Amino acid sequence: FRRKNGLTMNLYELLETGFPKDKSSCAIETHDGLYYSWDDLEKATSKMANLLASLKLPQGSRVAVQVEKSPEALFLYLATLKAGLVYLPLNTAYQAAEIEYFLGNAEPALVVCSPKNHAWVTKVANKCGTKHVLTLGDDRSGTLLEKAGKLSDKFKTVKRADDDLAAILYTSGTTGRSKGAMLTHKNLGSNAKVLQKFWAWKKGDVLLHALPIFHVHGLFVASHGALLNGSKMIWLPRLDTKELIKHMPRSTVMMGVPTFYVRLLLDKDFNKHTVRNMRLFISGSAPLLTETFNLFKERTGHTILERYGMSETVMLVSNPYEGARVGGSVGLPLPQTQVRVIKDDGKLCGVNEIGNVEVKGPNVFKGYWRMPEKTKEEFTKDGWFKTGDVGRWGGETSAGKVPNNYLCIVGRSKDLIISGGYNVYPKEIESFIDDMPGVDESAVIGVPHPDFGEAVVAVVVAKPSAKLNPDGMIAELKGKIANFKVPKRLIVVPELPRNAMGKVQKNVLRQTYS
Ligand code: MLC
Ligand code: AMP
């Protein structure tokens, strides 16, 4: 990984070291029967890198991308790395107002969007000072491929150093405004190398990829794993249980958020025969219930490997490949990563004592984009990143005794809901609801949900003599914010419960509405 001259490799160069010698073999097979060889992947990536280079963007320019999942979308990510630019993926669920914030904050030099969104995205991009807008559809349509198709399929990867940015991932903030986590080539490269070994990627592995590719899980952890190992990916556009079951017999590795496992278990066609060639199931992004962990083992004979990570740090802690995988625990700190659990008074927690989880390591991000103060707040004076998660070493879960060196995540100090693996910050939703006519105040909470793990619920107080229409309000929110953030229920109450300090008691609301 580290070159003799002290520079790190461009992440693309690192991934490339794993590509197989036989370039005619299959790199990506799509759900609708298309095969992309490694040669196709390399050539398409080079063509796109040539297109990016032809725009003569200044060093460090951001390339913001909001497109449906497709192999070409992955090639665009790789091309951005290859051209030495900074990739900024955006969830396809984000609506115009959300996109306007991201583009205004990141000031990308280029925006790539779905052809169907071109008109409004161009308007927003121009407003934010972005000169270039290209389109990419999930059916190989759009101006990006039209232009790149005419260019050379050779491109010399631009040199990048340790600390150069590879990507910016927006992660919602407790204040309601998203922050761009700046990830360097070293952050991503070192994590990919560690995971390759820790999860024992093998020759012949085939990754079943059904995650979205605009977050850490699907874009980095899953794709990097397969690319660095020269492994074929079976590429599904989204989670579809029947499609997973159809392709699983030809796969060996799958990564998913807990909802993947919950839904597979609900399908009676999912059984031991389906998983006959599978080597490894990995879960993360949200807590995996021990009930799901146990049922999965019973049904398939496989022990799901749960791991823990976040946008700012990529992967931190994981159950081992060899050795005990413990239900309800996220496992051991990964090699090169230090993890501590610390009390509010700064003392280290002993085994089975609950405290804040903090981390250090080459995987920990460089800081929040253009938010030096926020960055400073999130690190301790001695350089540990405060994850905002609450945990403990060892103890016991409903699955049994947890070894003392294994971490359990027991809660969050940040007011955050994780629904189907997507983060929702209540503050952001509350500010949208509070702006609606007739609303006095609101509190947004997460309640247990059998499919999504947690579901967003809004508890709202009307202004005196105002009459609120919950269904109408939900419909209105659907036009303003990403669909996964929209409350599944909106409940109107006369007042919110408060403590002696006047603070809304969200724990009371959670109990009442769970
Ligand atoms: C979709 N919907 C959701 C939702 N996803 N609601 C709450 N939470 C979610 N996650 C809603 C839609 O708004 C729609 O509502 C209805 O559900 C059906 O939409 P859909 O698009 O058909 O849903 P589906 O395809 O079934 O998607 C569900 C899902 C998906 C769980 C498969 O959300 C998903 O792929 N999640 C993965 C997220 C992920 O990759 N996270 C990683 C973050 S990285 P309506 O009302 O319009 O019908 C990270 C770090 C780490 O956290 O450690 O990995
Ligand atoms: P994000 O900001 O989207 O990267 O989400 C990161 C957050 O997801 C973490 O801070 C945790 O709260 C949560 N998370 C990720 N993996 C797990 C896990 N295995 N168990 C519990 N929480 C998790």
XYZ file of C-alpha atoms and ligand atoms in Angstrom:
591
model
C 0.000 0.000 0.000
C 2.739 2.454 0.910
C 5.113 3.160 -1.919
C 8.860 3.350 -1.478
C 8.816 7.123 -2.071
C 6.366 7.648 0.804
C 3.356 8.634 -1.298
C 0.233 6.559 -0.981
C -1.346 5.264 -4.123
C -4.323 6.842 -5.678
C -7.150 4.623 -4.366
C -7.893 3.571 -7.943
C -4.328 2.273 -8.332
C -4.717 0.332 -5.120
C -7.997 -1.258 -6.244
C -6.428 -2.018 -9.622
C -3.757 -4.170 -7.942
C -6.540 -6.666 -7.275
C -8.008 -6.810 -10.783
C -7.561 -10.284 -12.299
C -4.979 -11.017 -15.006
C -7.662 -12.388 -17.293
C -9.349 -9.161 -18.339
C -11.952 -11.001 -20.374
C -13.479 -12.499 -17.237
C -16.668 -11.022 -15.807
C -16.407 -8.058 -13.423
C -20.107 -7.202 -13.210
C -23.177 -9.166 -14.187
C -26.440 -7.243 -14.035
C -29.867 -8.505 -12.995
C -31.029 -8.127 -16.603
C -28.306 -10.304 -18.054
C -25.547 -7.897 -19.091
C -21.908 -8.888 -18.605
C -19.141 -6.356 -18.141
C -15.617 -7.762 -18.341
C -12.707 -6.262 -16.428
C -11.549 -4.946 -19.785
C -14.912 -3.174 -20.204
C -14.620 -1.757 -16.691
C -11.100 -0.421 -17.279
C -11.864 1.037 -20.699
C -15.116 2.692 -19.664
C -13.424 4.131 -16.587
C -10.582 5.532 -18.711
C -12.987 7.062 -21.213
C -14.889 8.778 -18.421
C -11.613 9.909 -16.797
C -10.613 11.430 -20.156
C -13.912 13.285 -20.241
C -13.367 14.620 -16.721
C -9.800 15.645 -17.604
C -11.018 17.426 -20.759
C -13.080 19.775 -18.559
C -9.796 21.051 -17.082
C -11.235 21.319 -13.601
C -8.991 22.685 -10.852
C -7.342 20.195 -8.514
C -9.652 19.167 -5.662
C -12.809 19.807 -7.712
C -15.897 17.970 -6.528
C -17.951 15.803 -8.853
C -21.476 15.575 -7.425
C -23.474 12.585 -8.630
C -27.164 11.795 -8.148
C -27.951 8.913 -10.483
C -29.714 5.550 -10.323
C -27.541 2.526 -9.654
C -25.860 1.064 -12.738
C -22.436 -0.353 -13.616
C -21.719 2.941 -15.420
C -22.402 4.831 -12.189
C -19.702 2.731 -10.513
C -17.338 3.432 -13.433
C -17.995 7.153 -12.965
C -16.914 6.839 -9.337
C -13.755 5.005 -10.420
C -13.106 7.561 -13.171
C -13.351 10.395 -10.651
C -10.705 8.695 -8.512
C -8.554 7.980 -11.560
C -8.736 11.629 -12.671
C -7.721 12.720 -9.156
C -11.017 14.517 -8.455
C -13.314 14.259 -5.442
C -16.456 12.114 -5.634
C -19.627 13.358 -3.973
C -22.443 10.805 -4.132
C -26.014 11.880 -3.383
C -28.943 9.691 -2.369
C -31.432 9.414 -5.248
C -34.259 10.076 -2.780
C -33.063 13.636 -2.136
C -35.410 16.314 -3.422
C -34.618 19.714 -4.966
C -34.321 21.646 -1.671
C -31.945 19.044 -0.248
C -29.855 18.982 -3.445
C -29.675 22.770 -3.416
C -28.127 22.662 0.043
C -25.512 20.053 -0.963
C -24.526 21.834 -4.180
C -24.448 25.205 -2.431
C -22.249 23.817 0.311
C -19.887 21.660 -1.758
C -19.726 23.905 -4.846
C -19.008 21.035 -7.217
C -17.405 21.802 -10.560
C -19.513 19.128 -12.229
C -22.892 17.632 -11.447
C -24.054 14.363 -12.982
C -27.784 13.627 -12.659
C -30.438 11.327 -14.101
C -31.710 12.456 -17.524
C -35.232 12.815 -16.064
C -33.974 15.375 -13.517
C -31.845 17.394 -15.921
C -34.101 20.461 -16.092
C -34.399 21.134 -12.372
C -30.885 19.999 -11.475
C -29.416 22.386 -14.068
C -31.352 25.257 -12.507
C -30.140 24.393 -9.025
C -26.565 23.772 -10.218
C -26.405 27.094 -12.068
C -27.695 28.885 -8.999
C -24.855 27.309 -7.021
C -22.242 28.329 -9.588
C -21.680 24.889 -11.133
C -20.852 25.224 -14.822
C -21.032 21.625 -15.984
C -24.059 19.341 -15.780
C -24.062 15.924 -17.454
C -26.632 13.135 -17.368
C -26.391 9.399 -16.826
C -29.374 7.041 -16.936
C -29.489 3.491 -15.613
C -30.080 2.309 -19.208
C -26.764 3.684 -20.561
C -28.463 6.865 -21.755
C -27.297 10.418 -21.163
C -24.708 12.963 -22.201
C -21.907 11.568 -20.040
C -21.650 8.360 -22.066
C -22.284 10.155 -25.386
C -19.281 12.384 -24.765
C -17.028 9.839 -23.051
C -17.706 7.270 -25.783
C -15.772 9.376 -28.285
C -12.630 9.595 -26.139
C -9.607 7.362 -25.703
C -9.938 4.236 -23.584
C -6.504 4.818 -22.079
C -5.848 7.165 -19.192
C -2.862 7.450 -16.878
C -4.117 7.581 -13.290
C -3.384 10.930 -11.663
C -1.013 10.712 -8.680
C -2.580 11.417 -5.304
C -0.988 11.637 -1.858
C -2.091 10.255 1.516
C -4.059 13.240 2.573
C -5.743 14.142 -0.735
C -9.502 13.873 -0.785
C -11.101 10.965 -2.626
C -14.704 11.562 -1.599
C -17.043 13.722 0.417
C -20.033 12.017 2.018
C -22.780 14.153 3.453
C -24.051 12.974 6.766
C -26.927 14.683 8.540
C -26.140 16.865 11.512
C -27.784 17.134 14.921
C -28.432 20.792 14.180
C -30.437 19.732 11.137
C -27.833 20.705 8.529
C -25.756 18.051 6.793
C -21.979 18.006 7.077
C -19.642 16.767 4.358
C -17.288 14.116 5.757
C -13.990 14.432 3.859
C -12.443 11.023 3.174
C -8.924 10.717 1.818
C -7.339 8.133 -0.460
C -5.592 6.787 2.622
C -8.794 6.556 4.707
C -10.508 4.463 2.060
C -7.475 2.520 0.849
C -6.280 1.449 4.283
C -9.791 0.345 5.277
C -10.261 -1.651 2.082
C -6.959 -3.472 2.649
C -7.789 -4.247 6.273
C -11.231 -5.612 5.393
C -9.874 -7.757 2.569
C -7.805 -9.659 5.099
C -10.181 -9.486 8.064
C -13.088 -10.928 6.116
C -10.792 -13.376 4.298
C -11.824 -12.481 0.749
C -10.951 -15.476 -1.406
C -10.164 -16.205 -5.018
C -13.429 -17.111 -6.731
C -15.617 -15.036 -4.407
C -18.720 -13.546 -6.035
C -20.396 -10.581 -4.343
C -24.168 -10.237 -4.448
C -24.561 -6.454 -4.515
C -28.053 -5.048 -3.870
C -27.147 -1.997 -1.772
C -27.383 1.570 -3.033
C -24.034 3.039 -4.136
C -24.280 6.496 -2.617
C -23.280 5.583 0.950
C -20.328 3.974 2.689
C -21.853 0.500 2.810
C -22.621 -0.125 -0.866
C -20.034 2.164 -2.473
C -16.968 1.565 -0.335
C -17.297 -1.508 1.852
C -19.011 -3.735 -0.710
C -17.626 -2.462 -4.039
C -14.063 -1.903 -2.817
C -14.075 -5.399 -1.347
C -14.951 -7.017 -4.667
C -12.748 -4.745 -6.793
C -9.675 -5.161 -4.598
C -10.176 -8.899 -4.659
C -10.787 -9.059 -8.412
C -14.165 -10.626 -7.636
C -17.205 -10.612 -9.845
C -20.241 -8.708 -8.624
C -23.831 -9.686 -9.327
C -25.376 -6.255 -9.509
C -28.997 -5.692 -8.502
C -30.463 -2.196 -8.762
C -32.179 -2.434 -5.353
C -33.275 -4.878 -2.712
C -35.711 -7.351 -4.221
C -35.917 -10.523 -2.163
C -36.901 -12.733 -5.091
C -33.916 -11.468 -7.103
C -31.586 -12.101 -4.162
C -32.876 -15.654 -3.874
C -32.520 -16.160 -7.626
C -28.869 -15.042 -7.746
C -27.675 -16.276 -4.357
C -26.786 -19.819 -5.483
C -24.102 -18.306 -7.765
C -22.774 -15.977 -5.060
C -20.459 -16.416 -2.089
C -20.626 -13.069 -0.222
C -23.506 -10.693 0.522
C -23.584 -7.453 2.468
C -26.799 -5.855 3.625
C -28.500 -3.658 6.183
C -30.622 -5.621 8.719
C -33.778 -5.105 6.588
C -32.173 -7.401 3.963
C -32.054 -10.251 6.471
C -35.506 -9.540 7.917
C -37.057 -9.659 4.436
C -35.153 -12.793 3.363
C -36.460 -14.585 6.448
C -40.025 -13.611 5.568
C -39.706 -15.422 2.237
C -40.562 -19.099 2.489
C -38.463 -19.842 -0.597
C -35.330 -18.790 1.276
C -33.675 -21.851 2.792
C -30.475 -23.888 3.178
C -30.542 -24.777 -0.506
C -30.537 -21.076 -1.504
C -27.345 -20.431 0.474
C -25.537 -23.621 -0.568
C -22.602 -21.740 -2.132
C -22.561 -18.766 0.230
C -19.473 -18.243 2.363
C -20.291 -15.023 4.211
C -23.243 -12.813 5.125
C -22.331 -9.400 6.536
C -24.718 -6.959 8.225
C -24.225 -3.356 9.222
C -25.357 0.297 9.136
C -27.942 -0.360 11.866
C -28.338 -2.779 14.773
C -29.111 -6.352 13.818
C -31.651 -7.770 16.254
C -30.470 -10.924 18.005
C -33.809 -12.416 16.988
C -32.883 -11.968 13.308
C -29.352 -13.253 13.973
C -30.730 -16.416 15.643
C -33.509 -17.069 13.112
C -31.049 -16.708 10.237
C -28.739 -19.265 11.816
C -31.613 -21.660 12.352
C -32.913 -21.308 8.802
C -29.621 -21.334 6.898
C -26.888 -22.628 9.189
C -25.012 -19.337 8.579
C -23.888 -16.990 11.335
C -24.263 -13.407 10.118
C -21.102 -11.374 10.652
C -22.103 -7.992 12.085
C -19.791 -5.013 11.795
C -19.986 -1.357 12.774
C -18.923 1.768 10.926
C -19.915 5.230 9.836
C -19.419 7.780 7.081
C -16.673 9.575 9.001
C -14.639 6.453 9.725
C -15.603 3.778 7.215
C -15.414 0.442 9.121
C -14.285 0.405 12.757
C -15.244 -2.798 14.481
C -16.219 -6.206 13.190
C -17.006 -9.698 14.332
C -14.239 -12.010 13.165
C -14.287 -14.252 10.122
C -12.648 -17.039 12.080
C -13.694 -17.222 15.706
C -16.906 -16.419 17.520
C -19.461 -14.142 15.857
C -21.610 -12.945 18.700
C -25.225 -11.849 18.225
C -25.894 -8.351 19.586
C -22.187 -7.446 19.493
C -20.354 -5.673 16.658
C -17.114 -7.460 17.513
C -13.483 -6.441 17.751
C -11.715 -3.216 16.721
C -10.282 -3.735 13.246
C -6.495 -3.929 12.865
C -4.930 -0.414 12.904
C -8.077 1.058 14.492
C -8.169 1.982 18.168
C -11.508 2.102 19.943
C -12.222 3.286 23.470
C -15.376 3.518 25.551
C -15.251 6.490 27.829
C -17.408 7.968 30.596
C -18.649 11.551 30.570
C -15.954 12.419 33.130
C -13.257 11.235 30.705
C -12.424 7.978 32.536
C -12.188 4.739 30.555
C -15.055 2.326 31.077
C -14.365 -1.107 32.444
C -15.997 -4.255 31.092
C -19.806 -3.997 31.043
C -19.754 -0.246 31.796
C -21.619 1.992 29.393
C -19.932 5.018 27.809
C -19.225 6.987 24.640
C -17.457 5.240 21.785
C -14.394 7.070 20.429
C -11.964 6.046 17.712
C -8.562 6.725 16.195
C -6.886 5.279 13.120
C -5.906 5.742 9.477
C -9.559 5.256 8.538
C -10.768 8.315 10.484
C -11.784 11.156 8.155
C -9.977 14.445 7.650
C -12.791 16.663 8.923
C -16.077 18.218 7.859
C -16.007 20.153 4.620
C -15.645 23.866 5.371
C -16.682 23.356 9.014
C -13.459 23.624 11.052
C -15.337 24.485 14.246
C -17.671 21.513 13.932
C -14.681 19.278 13.161
C -12.907 20.501 16.291
C -15.980 19.818 18.423
C -16.184 16.222 17.239
C -12.589 15.369 18.196
C -11.146 15.212 21.716
C -8.034 17.252 22.494
C -5.928 14.098 22.154
C -7.266 13.315 18.695
C -10.063 10.753 19.251
C -13.169 11.055 17.086
C -16.427 11.035 19.031
C -18.733 8.665 17.181
C -21.900 9.754 19.005
C -22.608 6.074 19.673
C -22.885 4.637 23.154
C -21.444 1.228 23.890
C -19.826 -1.189 26.286
C -17.197 -3.922 26.229
C -18.445 -7.416 26.957
C -21.470 -8.053 29.144
C -24.386 -10.077 27.949
C -26.953 -9.925 25.154
C -30.072 -12.008 24.645
C -27.837 -14.260 22.486
C -25.537 -14.969 25.434
C -22.282 -13.895 27.045
C -20.148 -11.404 25.094
C -16.337 -11.737 25.306
C -14.712 -8.822 27.194
C -12.871 -7.533 24.118
C -16.038 -7.373 21.973
C -17.987 -4.123 21.619
C -21.763 -3.781 21.948
C -23.508 -0.652 20.662
C -26.292 0.036 23.131
C -27.555 3.436 22.003
C -26.673 6.857 20.639
C -25.878 10.134 22.348
C -26.802 11.869 19.069
C -30.517 12.355 18.396
C -30.590 10.106 15.360
C -33.041 7.629 13.860
C -31.769 4.842 11.583
C -34.510 3.599 9.316
C -33.686 0.744 6.964
C -30.020 1.751 7.220
C -30.630 5.416 6.350
C -29.968 8.115 8.907
C -32.696 10.578 9.754
C -31.981 13.506 12.046
C -35.154 14.522 13.907
C -34.121 18.169 14.007
C -34.218 18.429 10.229
C -37.731 16.956 10.015
C -38.942 19.026 12.961
C -37.843 22.232 11.234
C -39.843 21.303 8.106
C -42.932 20.476 10.194
C -42.605 23.585 12.373
C -42.676 25.730 9.217
C -46.057 24.290 8.179
C -49.149 26.482 8.688
C -50.977 25.889 11.965
C -48.068 24.078 13.653
C -46.938 25.288 17.033
C -44.171 22.750 17.664
C -43.181 19.182 16.921
C -41.011 16.332 18.149
C -39.775 13.635 15.795
C -38.890 10.240 17.244
C -37.910 6.761 16.123
C -40.066 3.809 17.156
C -39.380 0.093 16.649
C -40.419 -1.116 13.205
C -40.387 -4.762 12.095
C -39.035 -4.038 8.601
C -36.968 -0.850 8.888
C -35.703 -1.412 12.461
C -36.861 2.059 13.386
C -39.620 4.159 11.856
C -39.934 7.935 11.871
C -42.927 9.273 13.813
C -43.838 12.955 14.299
C -45.727 14.200 17.337
C -47.178 17.624 16.604
C -48.891 20.375 18.572
C -51.260 22.701 16.688
C -51.447 26.450 17.212
C -54.503 27.549 19.208
C -57.646 27.152 17.082
C -55.678 25.661 14.147
C -56.865 22.307 12.780
C -54.134 20.031 11.384
C -54.610 17.327 8.778
C -51.955 14.612 9.417
C -52.412 12.841 6.038
C -52.209 16.141 4.171
C -49.068 17.075 6.086
C -47.410 13.745 5.286
C -48.274 14.203 1.603
C -46.794 17.693 1.668
C -43.587 16.452 3.291
C -43.227 13.817 0.562
C -42.771 16.617 -1.949
C -40.114 18.329 0.135
C -37.799 15.755 1.689
C -36.372 12.363 0.809
C -39.061 9.677 1.145
C -37.253 7.678 3.847
C -37.275 10.770 6.110
C -41.040 11.297 5.836
C -42.830 10.261 9.072
C -44.764 7.027 8.726
C -47.240 8.495 11.245
C -47.992 12.047 12.280
C -49.829 12.330 15.578
C -51.449 15.558 16.771
C -51.386 16.072 20.568
C -52.438 18.971 22.838
C -48.926 19.338 24.287
C -45.492 17.695 24.420
C -44.204 16.181 27.667
C -41.382 18.265 29.174
C -38.983 17.832 32.062
C -38.360 20.397 34.818
C -35.874 22.193 32.558
C -38.539 22.571 29.879
C -36.849 20.064 27.550
C -39.114 17.803 25.479
C -38.959 14.260 26.895
C -38.437 12.210 23.754
C -37.976 9.055 25.818
C -41.539 9.470 27.125
C -42.826 9.963 23.576
C -40.918 6.894 22.383
C -42.485 4.812 25.137
C -45.972 6.131 24.435
C -45.894 5.617 20.683
C -43.705 2.508 20.319
C -37.667 3.141 1.461
N -38.643 3.621 2.248
C -38.183 3.753 3.474
C -36.856 3.346 3.417
N -36.554 2.958 2.159
N -38.768 4.199 4.600
C -38.019 4.223 5.697
N -36.727 3.837 5.712
C -36.114 3.390 4.599
N -34.831 3.010 4.610
C -40.044 3.905 1.915
C -40.248 4.683 0.669
O -40.310 6.020 1.004
C -41.595 4.169 0.186
O -42.591 4.821 0.911
C -41.591 2.730 0.634
O -40.670 2.666 1.739
C -41.108 1.777 -0.431
O -39.964 2.320 -1.039
P -38.956 1.395 -1.808
O -37.973 2.246 -2.515
O -39.703 0.366 -2.586
O -38.228 0.681 -0.628
P -37.270 -0.510 -0.714
O -36.706 -0.658 -2.084
O -37.965 -1.675 -0.148
O -36.066 -0.018 0.234
C -35.916 -0.380 1.530
C -34.426 -0.654 1.769
C -33.631 0.579 1.324
C -34.241 -0.928 3.251
C -33.987 -1.852 0.992
O -34.014 1.688 2.101
C -32.166 0.365 1.372
O -31.557 -0.155 0.440
N -31.486 0.742 2.470
C -30.074 0.621 2.593
C -29.507 1.884 3.100
C -27.976 1.862 3.125
O -27.320 1.420 2.224
N -27.410 2.366 4.190
C -26.011 2.399 4.382
C -25.600 3.733 4.944
S -23.850 3.717 5.241
P -43.908 5.355 0.220
O -44.674 5.967 1.331
O -43.441 6.329 -0.818
O -44.556 4.124 -0.349
C -23.710 3.595 6.933
C -22.394 3.255 7.482
C -22.318 1.804 7.750
O -24.663 3.663 7.618
O -22.003 1.389 8.862
O -22.610 1.065 6.814
P -23.819 7.007 8.801
O -23.686 8.330 9.405
O -24.904 6.903 7.820
O -22.547 6.530 8.289
O -24.281 6.025 9.969
C -23.393 5.626 10.962
C -24.133 5.162 12.169
O -24.805 3.933 11.909
C -23.219 4.838 13.323
O -22.783 5.975 14.022
C -24.091 3.933 14.152
O -24.978 4.691 14.936
C -24.881 3.190 13.092
N -24.379 1.832 12.856
C -23.622 1.369 11.855
N -23.412 0.041 11.974
C -24.061 -0.345 13.103
C -24.247 -1.588 13.785
N -23.748 -2.726 13.309
N -24.958 -1.584 14.922
C -25.493 -0.456 15.423
N -25.375 0.737 14.823
C -24.669 0.792 13.673
